[in-house]
Short mmCIF file of C-alpha atoms and ligand atoms in Angstrom, two decimals:
data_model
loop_
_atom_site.label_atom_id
_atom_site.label_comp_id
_atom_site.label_asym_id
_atom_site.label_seq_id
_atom_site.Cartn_x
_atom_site.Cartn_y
_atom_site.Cartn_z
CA UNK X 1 21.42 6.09 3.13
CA UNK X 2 20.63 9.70 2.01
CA UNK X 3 18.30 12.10 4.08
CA UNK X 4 16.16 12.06 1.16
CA UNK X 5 15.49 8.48 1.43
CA UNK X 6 12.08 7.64 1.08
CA UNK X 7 9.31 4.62 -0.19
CA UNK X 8 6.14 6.38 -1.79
CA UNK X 9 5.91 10.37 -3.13
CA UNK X 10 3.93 12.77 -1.87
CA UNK X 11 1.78 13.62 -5.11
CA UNK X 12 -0.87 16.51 -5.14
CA UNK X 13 -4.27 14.76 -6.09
CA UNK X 14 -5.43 14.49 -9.67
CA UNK X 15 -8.50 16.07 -11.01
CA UNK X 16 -10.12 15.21 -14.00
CA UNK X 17 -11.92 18.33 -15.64
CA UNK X 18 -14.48 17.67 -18.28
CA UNK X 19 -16.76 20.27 -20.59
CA UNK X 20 -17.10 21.14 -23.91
CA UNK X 21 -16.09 24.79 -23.39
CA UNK X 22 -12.55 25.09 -23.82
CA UNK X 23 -12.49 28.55 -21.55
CA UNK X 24 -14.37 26.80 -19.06
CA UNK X 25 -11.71 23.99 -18.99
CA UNK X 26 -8.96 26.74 -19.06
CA UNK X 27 -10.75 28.00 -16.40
CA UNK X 28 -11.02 24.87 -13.90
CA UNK X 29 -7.26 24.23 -15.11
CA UNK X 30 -5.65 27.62 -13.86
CA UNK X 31 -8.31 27.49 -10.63
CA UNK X 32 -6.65 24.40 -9.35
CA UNK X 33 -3.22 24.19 -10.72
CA UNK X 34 -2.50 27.64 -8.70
CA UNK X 35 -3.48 25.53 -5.57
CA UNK X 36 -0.91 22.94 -6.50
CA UNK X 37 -3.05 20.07 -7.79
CA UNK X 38 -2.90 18.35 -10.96
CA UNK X 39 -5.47 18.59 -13.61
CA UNK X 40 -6.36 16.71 -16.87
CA UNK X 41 -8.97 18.38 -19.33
CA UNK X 42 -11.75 16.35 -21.23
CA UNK X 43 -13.35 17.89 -23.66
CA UNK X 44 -15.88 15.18 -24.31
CA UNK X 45 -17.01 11.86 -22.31
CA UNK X 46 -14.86 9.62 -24.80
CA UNK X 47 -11.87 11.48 -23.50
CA UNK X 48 -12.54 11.69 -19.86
CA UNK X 49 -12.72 7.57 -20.11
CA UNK X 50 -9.50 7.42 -22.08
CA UNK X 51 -7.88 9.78 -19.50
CA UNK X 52 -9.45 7.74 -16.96
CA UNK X 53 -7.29 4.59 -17.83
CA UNK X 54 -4.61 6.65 -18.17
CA UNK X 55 -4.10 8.78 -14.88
CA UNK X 56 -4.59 8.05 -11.11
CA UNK X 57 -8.05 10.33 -10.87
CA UNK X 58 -8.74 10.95 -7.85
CA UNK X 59 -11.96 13.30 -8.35
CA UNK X 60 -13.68 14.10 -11.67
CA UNK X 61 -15.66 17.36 -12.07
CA UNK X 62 -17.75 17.09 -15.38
CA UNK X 63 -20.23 19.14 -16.85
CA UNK X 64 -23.73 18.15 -17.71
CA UNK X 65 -24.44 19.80 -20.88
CA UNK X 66 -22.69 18.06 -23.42
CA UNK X 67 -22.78 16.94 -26.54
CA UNK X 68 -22.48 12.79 -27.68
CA UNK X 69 -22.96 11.02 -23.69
CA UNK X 70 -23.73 14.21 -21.45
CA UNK X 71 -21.96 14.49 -18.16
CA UNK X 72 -25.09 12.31 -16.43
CA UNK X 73 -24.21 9.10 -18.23
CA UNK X 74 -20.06 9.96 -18.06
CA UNK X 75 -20.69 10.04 -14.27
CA UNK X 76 -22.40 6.99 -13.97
CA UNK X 77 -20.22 5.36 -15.97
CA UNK X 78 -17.31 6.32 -13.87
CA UNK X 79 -19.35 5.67 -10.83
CA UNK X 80 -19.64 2.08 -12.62
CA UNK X 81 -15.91 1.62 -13.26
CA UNK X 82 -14.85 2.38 -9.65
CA UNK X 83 -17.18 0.74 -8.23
CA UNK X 84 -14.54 -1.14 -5.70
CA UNK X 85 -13.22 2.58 -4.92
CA UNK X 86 -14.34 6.05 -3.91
CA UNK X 87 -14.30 8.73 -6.97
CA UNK X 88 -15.72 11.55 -6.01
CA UNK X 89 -17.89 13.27 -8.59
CA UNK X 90 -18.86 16.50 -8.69
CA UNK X 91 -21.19 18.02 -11.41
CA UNK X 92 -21.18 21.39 -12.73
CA UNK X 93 -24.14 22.81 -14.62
CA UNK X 94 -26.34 25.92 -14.85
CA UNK X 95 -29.74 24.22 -14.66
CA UNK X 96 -29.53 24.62 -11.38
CA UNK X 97 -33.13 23.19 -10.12
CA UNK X 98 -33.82 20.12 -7.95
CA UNK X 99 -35.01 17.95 -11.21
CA UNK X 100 -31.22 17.45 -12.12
CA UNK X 101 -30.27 17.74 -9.13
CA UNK X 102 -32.21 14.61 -8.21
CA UNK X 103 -30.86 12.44 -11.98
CA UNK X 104 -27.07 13.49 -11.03
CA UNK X 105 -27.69 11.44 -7.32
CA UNK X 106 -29.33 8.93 -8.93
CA UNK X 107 -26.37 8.67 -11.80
CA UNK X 108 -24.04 9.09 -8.65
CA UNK X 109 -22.58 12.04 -7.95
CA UNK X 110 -21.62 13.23 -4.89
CA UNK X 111 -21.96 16.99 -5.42
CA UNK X 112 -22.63 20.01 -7.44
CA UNK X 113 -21.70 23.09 -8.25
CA UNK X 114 -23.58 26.05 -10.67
CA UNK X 115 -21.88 28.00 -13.44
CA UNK X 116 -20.89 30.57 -13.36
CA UNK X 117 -18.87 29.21 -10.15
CA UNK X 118 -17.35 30.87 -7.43
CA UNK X 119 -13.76 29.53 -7.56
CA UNK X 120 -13.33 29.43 -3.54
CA UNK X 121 -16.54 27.12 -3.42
CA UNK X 122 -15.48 25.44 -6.08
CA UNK X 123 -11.83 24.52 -4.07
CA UNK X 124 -14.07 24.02 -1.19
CA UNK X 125 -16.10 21.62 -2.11
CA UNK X 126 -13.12 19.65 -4.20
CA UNK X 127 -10.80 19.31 -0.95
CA UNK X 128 -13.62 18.10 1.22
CA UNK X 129 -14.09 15.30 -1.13
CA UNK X 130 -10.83 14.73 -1.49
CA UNK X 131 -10.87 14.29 2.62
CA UNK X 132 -13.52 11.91 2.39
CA UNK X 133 -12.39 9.66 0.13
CA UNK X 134 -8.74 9.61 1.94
CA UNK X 135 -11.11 8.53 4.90
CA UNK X 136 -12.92 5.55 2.63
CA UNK X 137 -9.93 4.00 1.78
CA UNK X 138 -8.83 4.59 5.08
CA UNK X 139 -11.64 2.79 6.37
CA UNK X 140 -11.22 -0.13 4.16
CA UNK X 141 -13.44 -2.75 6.26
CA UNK X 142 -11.71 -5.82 4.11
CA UNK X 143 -8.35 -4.60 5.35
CA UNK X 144 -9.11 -5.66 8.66
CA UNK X 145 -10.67 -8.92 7.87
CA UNK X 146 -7.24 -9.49 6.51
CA UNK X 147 -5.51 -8.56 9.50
CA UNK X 148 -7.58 -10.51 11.84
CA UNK X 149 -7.12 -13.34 9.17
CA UNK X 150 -3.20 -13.44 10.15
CA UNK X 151 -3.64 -13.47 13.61
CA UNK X 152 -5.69 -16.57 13.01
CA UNK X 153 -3.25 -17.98 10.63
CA UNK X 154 -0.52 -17.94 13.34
CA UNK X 155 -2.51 -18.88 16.22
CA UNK X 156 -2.64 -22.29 14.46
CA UNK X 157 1.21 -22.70 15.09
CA UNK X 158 2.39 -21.93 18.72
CA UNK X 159 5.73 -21.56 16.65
CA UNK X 160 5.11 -18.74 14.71
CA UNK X 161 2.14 -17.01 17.08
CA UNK X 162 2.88 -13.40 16.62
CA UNK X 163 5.52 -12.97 14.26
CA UNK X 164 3.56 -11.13 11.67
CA UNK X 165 2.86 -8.46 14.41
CA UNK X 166 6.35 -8.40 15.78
CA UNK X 167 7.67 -7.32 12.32
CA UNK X 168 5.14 -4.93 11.70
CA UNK X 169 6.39 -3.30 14.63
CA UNK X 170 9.95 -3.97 14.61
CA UNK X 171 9.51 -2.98 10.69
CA UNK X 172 8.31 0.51 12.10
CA UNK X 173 10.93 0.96 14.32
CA UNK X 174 13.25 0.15 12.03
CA UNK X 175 11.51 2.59 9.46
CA UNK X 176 11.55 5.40 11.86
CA UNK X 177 15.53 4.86 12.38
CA UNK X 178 15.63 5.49 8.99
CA UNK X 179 14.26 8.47 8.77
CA UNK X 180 11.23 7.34 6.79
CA UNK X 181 7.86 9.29 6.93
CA UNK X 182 4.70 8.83 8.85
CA UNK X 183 3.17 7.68 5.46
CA UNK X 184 5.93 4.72 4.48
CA UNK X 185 6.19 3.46 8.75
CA UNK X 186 2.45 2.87 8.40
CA UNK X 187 3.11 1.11 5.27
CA UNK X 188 6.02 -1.16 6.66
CA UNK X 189 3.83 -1.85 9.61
CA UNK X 190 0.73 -3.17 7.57
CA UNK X 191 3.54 -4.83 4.95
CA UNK X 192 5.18 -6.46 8.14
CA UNK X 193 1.87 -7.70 9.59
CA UNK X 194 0.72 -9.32 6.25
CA UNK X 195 4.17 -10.06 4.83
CA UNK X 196 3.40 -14.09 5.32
CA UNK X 197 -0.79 -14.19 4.75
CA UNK X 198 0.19 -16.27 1.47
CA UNK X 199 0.80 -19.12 4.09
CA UNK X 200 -2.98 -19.31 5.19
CA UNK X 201 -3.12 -22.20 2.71
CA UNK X 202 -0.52 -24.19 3.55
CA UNK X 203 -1.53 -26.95 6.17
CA UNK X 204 -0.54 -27.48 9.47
CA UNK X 205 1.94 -30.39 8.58
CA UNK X 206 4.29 -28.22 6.50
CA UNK X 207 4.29 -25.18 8.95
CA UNK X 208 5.26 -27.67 11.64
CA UNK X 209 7.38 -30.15 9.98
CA UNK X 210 10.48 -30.41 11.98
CA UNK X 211 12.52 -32.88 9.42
CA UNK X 212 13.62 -31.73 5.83
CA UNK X 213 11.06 -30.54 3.27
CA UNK X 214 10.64 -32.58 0.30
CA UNK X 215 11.34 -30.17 -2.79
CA UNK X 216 7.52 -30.52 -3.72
CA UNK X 217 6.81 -28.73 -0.01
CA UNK X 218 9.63 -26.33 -0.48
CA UNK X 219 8.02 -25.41 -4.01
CA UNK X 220 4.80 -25.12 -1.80
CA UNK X 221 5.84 -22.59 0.85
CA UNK X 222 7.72 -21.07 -1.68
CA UNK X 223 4.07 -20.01 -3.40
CA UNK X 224 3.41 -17.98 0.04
CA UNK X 225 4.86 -14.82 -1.78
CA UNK X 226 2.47 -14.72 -5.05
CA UNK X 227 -0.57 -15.93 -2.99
CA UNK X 228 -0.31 -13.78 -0.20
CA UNK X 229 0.13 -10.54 -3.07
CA UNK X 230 -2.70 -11.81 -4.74
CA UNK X 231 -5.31 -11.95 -1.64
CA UNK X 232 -3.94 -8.32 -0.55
CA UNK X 233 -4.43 -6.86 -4.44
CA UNK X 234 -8.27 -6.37 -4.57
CA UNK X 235 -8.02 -3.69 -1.96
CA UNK X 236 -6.90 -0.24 -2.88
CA UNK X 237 -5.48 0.26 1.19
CA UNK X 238 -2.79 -2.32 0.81
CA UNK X 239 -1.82 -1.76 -3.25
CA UNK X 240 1.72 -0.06 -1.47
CA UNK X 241 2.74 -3.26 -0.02
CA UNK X 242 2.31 -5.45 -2.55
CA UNK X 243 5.91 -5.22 -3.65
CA UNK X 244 6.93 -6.26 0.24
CA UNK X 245 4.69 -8.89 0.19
CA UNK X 246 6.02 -10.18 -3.13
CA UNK X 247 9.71 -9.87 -2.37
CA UNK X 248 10.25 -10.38 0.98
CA UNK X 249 12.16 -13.83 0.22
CA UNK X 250 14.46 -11.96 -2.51
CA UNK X 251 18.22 -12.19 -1.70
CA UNK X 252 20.55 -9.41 -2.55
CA UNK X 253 22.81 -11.70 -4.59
CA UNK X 254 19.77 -12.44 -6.78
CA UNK X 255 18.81 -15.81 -5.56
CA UNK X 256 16.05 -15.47 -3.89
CA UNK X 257 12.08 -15.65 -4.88
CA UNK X 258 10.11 -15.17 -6.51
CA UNK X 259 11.50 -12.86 -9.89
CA UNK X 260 15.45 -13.66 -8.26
CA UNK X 261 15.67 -9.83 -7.84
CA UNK X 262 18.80 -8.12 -7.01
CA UNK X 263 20.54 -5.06 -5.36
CA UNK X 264 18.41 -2.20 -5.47
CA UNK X 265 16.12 -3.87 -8.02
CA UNK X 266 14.13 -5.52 -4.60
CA UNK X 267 12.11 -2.90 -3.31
CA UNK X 268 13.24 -1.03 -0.49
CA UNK X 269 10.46 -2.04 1.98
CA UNK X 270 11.00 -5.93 1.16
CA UNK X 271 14.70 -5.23 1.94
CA UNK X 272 13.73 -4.18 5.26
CA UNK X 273 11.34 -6.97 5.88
CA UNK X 274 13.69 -9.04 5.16
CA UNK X 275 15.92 -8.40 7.83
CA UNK X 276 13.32 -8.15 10.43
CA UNK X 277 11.43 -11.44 8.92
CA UNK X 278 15.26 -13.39 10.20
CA UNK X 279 16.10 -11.78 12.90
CA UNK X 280 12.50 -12.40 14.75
CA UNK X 281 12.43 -16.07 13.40
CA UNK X 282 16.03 -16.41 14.91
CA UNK X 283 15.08 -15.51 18.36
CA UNK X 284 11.85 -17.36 18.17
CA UNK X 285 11.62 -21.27 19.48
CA UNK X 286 11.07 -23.25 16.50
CA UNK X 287 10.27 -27.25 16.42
CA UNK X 288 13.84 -28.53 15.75
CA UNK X 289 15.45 -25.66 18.07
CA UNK X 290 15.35 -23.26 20.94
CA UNK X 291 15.47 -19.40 21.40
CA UNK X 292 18.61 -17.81 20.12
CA UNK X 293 20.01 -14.85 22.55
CA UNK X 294 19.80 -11.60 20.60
CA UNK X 295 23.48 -11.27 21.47
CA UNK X 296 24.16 -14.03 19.51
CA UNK X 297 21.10 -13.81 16.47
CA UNK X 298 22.95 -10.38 15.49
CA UNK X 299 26.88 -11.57 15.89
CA UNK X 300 25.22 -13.60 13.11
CA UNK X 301 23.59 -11.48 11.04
CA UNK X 302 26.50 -9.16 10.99
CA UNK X 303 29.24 -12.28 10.34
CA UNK X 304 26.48 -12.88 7.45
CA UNK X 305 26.10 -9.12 6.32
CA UNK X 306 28.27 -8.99 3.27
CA UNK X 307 27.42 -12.86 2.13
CA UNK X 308 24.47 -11.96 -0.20
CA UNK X 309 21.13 -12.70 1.95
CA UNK X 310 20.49 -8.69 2.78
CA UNK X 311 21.29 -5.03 1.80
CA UNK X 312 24.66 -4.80 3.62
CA UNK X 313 24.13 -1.42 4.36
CA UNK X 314 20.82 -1.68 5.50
CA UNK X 315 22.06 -4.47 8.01
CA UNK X 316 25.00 -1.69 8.79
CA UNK X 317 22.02 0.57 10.33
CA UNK X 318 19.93 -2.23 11.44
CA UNK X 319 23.22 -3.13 13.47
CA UNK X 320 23.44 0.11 14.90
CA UNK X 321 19.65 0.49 15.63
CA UNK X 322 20.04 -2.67 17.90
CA UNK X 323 23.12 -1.40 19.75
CA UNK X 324 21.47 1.92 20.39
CA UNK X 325 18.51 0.26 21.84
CA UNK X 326 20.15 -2.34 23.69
CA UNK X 327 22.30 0.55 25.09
CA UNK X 328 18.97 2.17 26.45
CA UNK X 329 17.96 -0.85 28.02
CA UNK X 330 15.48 -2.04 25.48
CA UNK X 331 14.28 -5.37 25.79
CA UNK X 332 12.82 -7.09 22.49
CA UNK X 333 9.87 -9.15 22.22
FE1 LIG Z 401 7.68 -15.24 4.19
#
């Protein structure tokens, strides 16, 4: 693993410019691109909404005066589009008396700003919205519902009651091991917590059956990867771990589920989980068995590293987490 390993990029936010006046959109461009941002012009409201569906906008600054939809109706509209998000909007226009002032809140927009602008104020007022909205989706309220909903799901099943929140730790151990950033460890933690919500629909009698599965149950439990991506989707927070959630039953050798991913096609965070998903349902009592030592769960994951379930290099480092810890005295679970 390089020292340049890592899950998600740090991008500078994108800012959607829009105005009629090409100098003032040359302007806006050169304003922000010096501070390191990225910046996509509109010259008229058609455009802004293609670029829209184009570009991850993260704040739109838009003129009012302009011809065809003025920047009024463009901001509502946006408003309209992200309506299960935070876009900031921020309006620039020289009628600068309370009459507009008072249509562009009512159309939405969460600021404005008179030409001709001051640049600084301009920056100012940008990166405080930018803060707040980092703070919405921070603050996702459904998120947590979520979260509380595994720690139902599990309580059902004395079996599997706290697994989800072992490996979301564990996962974050792991991830700091690897030299991962703040950003991607708070990822694998939430992707390790909610890595099994799919199975809130599967009833009690399959979680707990202690004989074989019939190949209509397997099929069942099987599903726990698509549902479980498709109840975290809707909110903007978790759209990083959906690919964990998804592919946390791949196999390196390909035979896995659910797309039989391979190698370094199965996202990196999945590949994690995956090894932290066995290795805490080894040493966990289950119905048909009892608590495996740790000594003995990892003589078998490393007998099994190079037989296709998991990145064998990954398990290398796992490996050599475990031995460091155990050599510090650390007890898990
Ligand atoms: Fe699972």
């Amino acid at each position: 693993m390089g020292s340049s390993l890592s899950l998600s990029k740090e991008e500078m936010p994108f800012i959607l410019a829009v105005d009629d006046m090409p100098s003032n959109l040359e302007l806006i461009e050169a304003i922000f691109q010096q501070a390191g941002y990225n910046v996509c012009k509109a010259s008229s409201a058609s455009s802004a909404l293609e670029i829209y569906n184009s570009y991850p906008v993260d704040i739109a600054i838009i003129d009012v005066m302009m011809p065809g939809m003025n920047g009024f109706e463009l901001c509502k509209m946006l408003k309209k589009l992200t309506s299960r998000q935070y876009l900031p909007i921020v309006l620039l226009t020289a009628l600068n008396d309370s009459k507009n002032r008072i249509t562009g809140l009512e159309c939405g927009a969460d600021d404005f700003i008179s030409k001709p602008f001051d640049p600084v104020e301009l920056i100012t007022k940008i990166k405080s919205l930018l803060n707040l909205k980092d703070l919405y989706e921070e603050l996702d309220h459904s998120e947590n519902i979520i979260l509380t909903l595994v720690v139902a799901m599990e309580a059902r099943d004395p079996y599997t009651k706290g697994h989800s929140t072992r490996v979301g730790d564990f996962a974050t151990e792991f991830a700091s091991f690897l030299g991962l950033s703040g950003k991607d460890r708070e990822l694998l933690k939430k992707a390790g917590v909610l890595h099994d919500i799919g199975k809130i629909g599967l009833s009690e009698r399959i979680l707990r059956k202690p004989g074989r599965l019939t190949s209509e149950e397997v099929k069942m439990i099987k599903k726990h990867t698509l549902v479980g991506e498709d109840i975290c989707r809707p909110l903007v927070s978790l759209h990083g771990i959906l690919p964990a959630i998804r592919s946390h039953h791949e196999r390196w050798d390909g035979s896995g589920f659910p797309d039989n991913l391979a190698g370094e096609e199965i996202p990196l965070m999945a590949r994690i989980l995956s090894i932290i998903d066995a290795f805490d349902a080894m040493i966990s009592i289950r119905p048909y068995r009892g608590r495996r030592t740790i000594e003995s769960t990892l003589e078998l994951i490393g007998n099994e590293r190079y037989l296709g379930q998991w990145d064998p290099e990954l398990v290398g480092i796992f490996l050599k987490m475990m031995n460091q810890m155990s050599m510090k005295g650390y007890h898990y679970v």
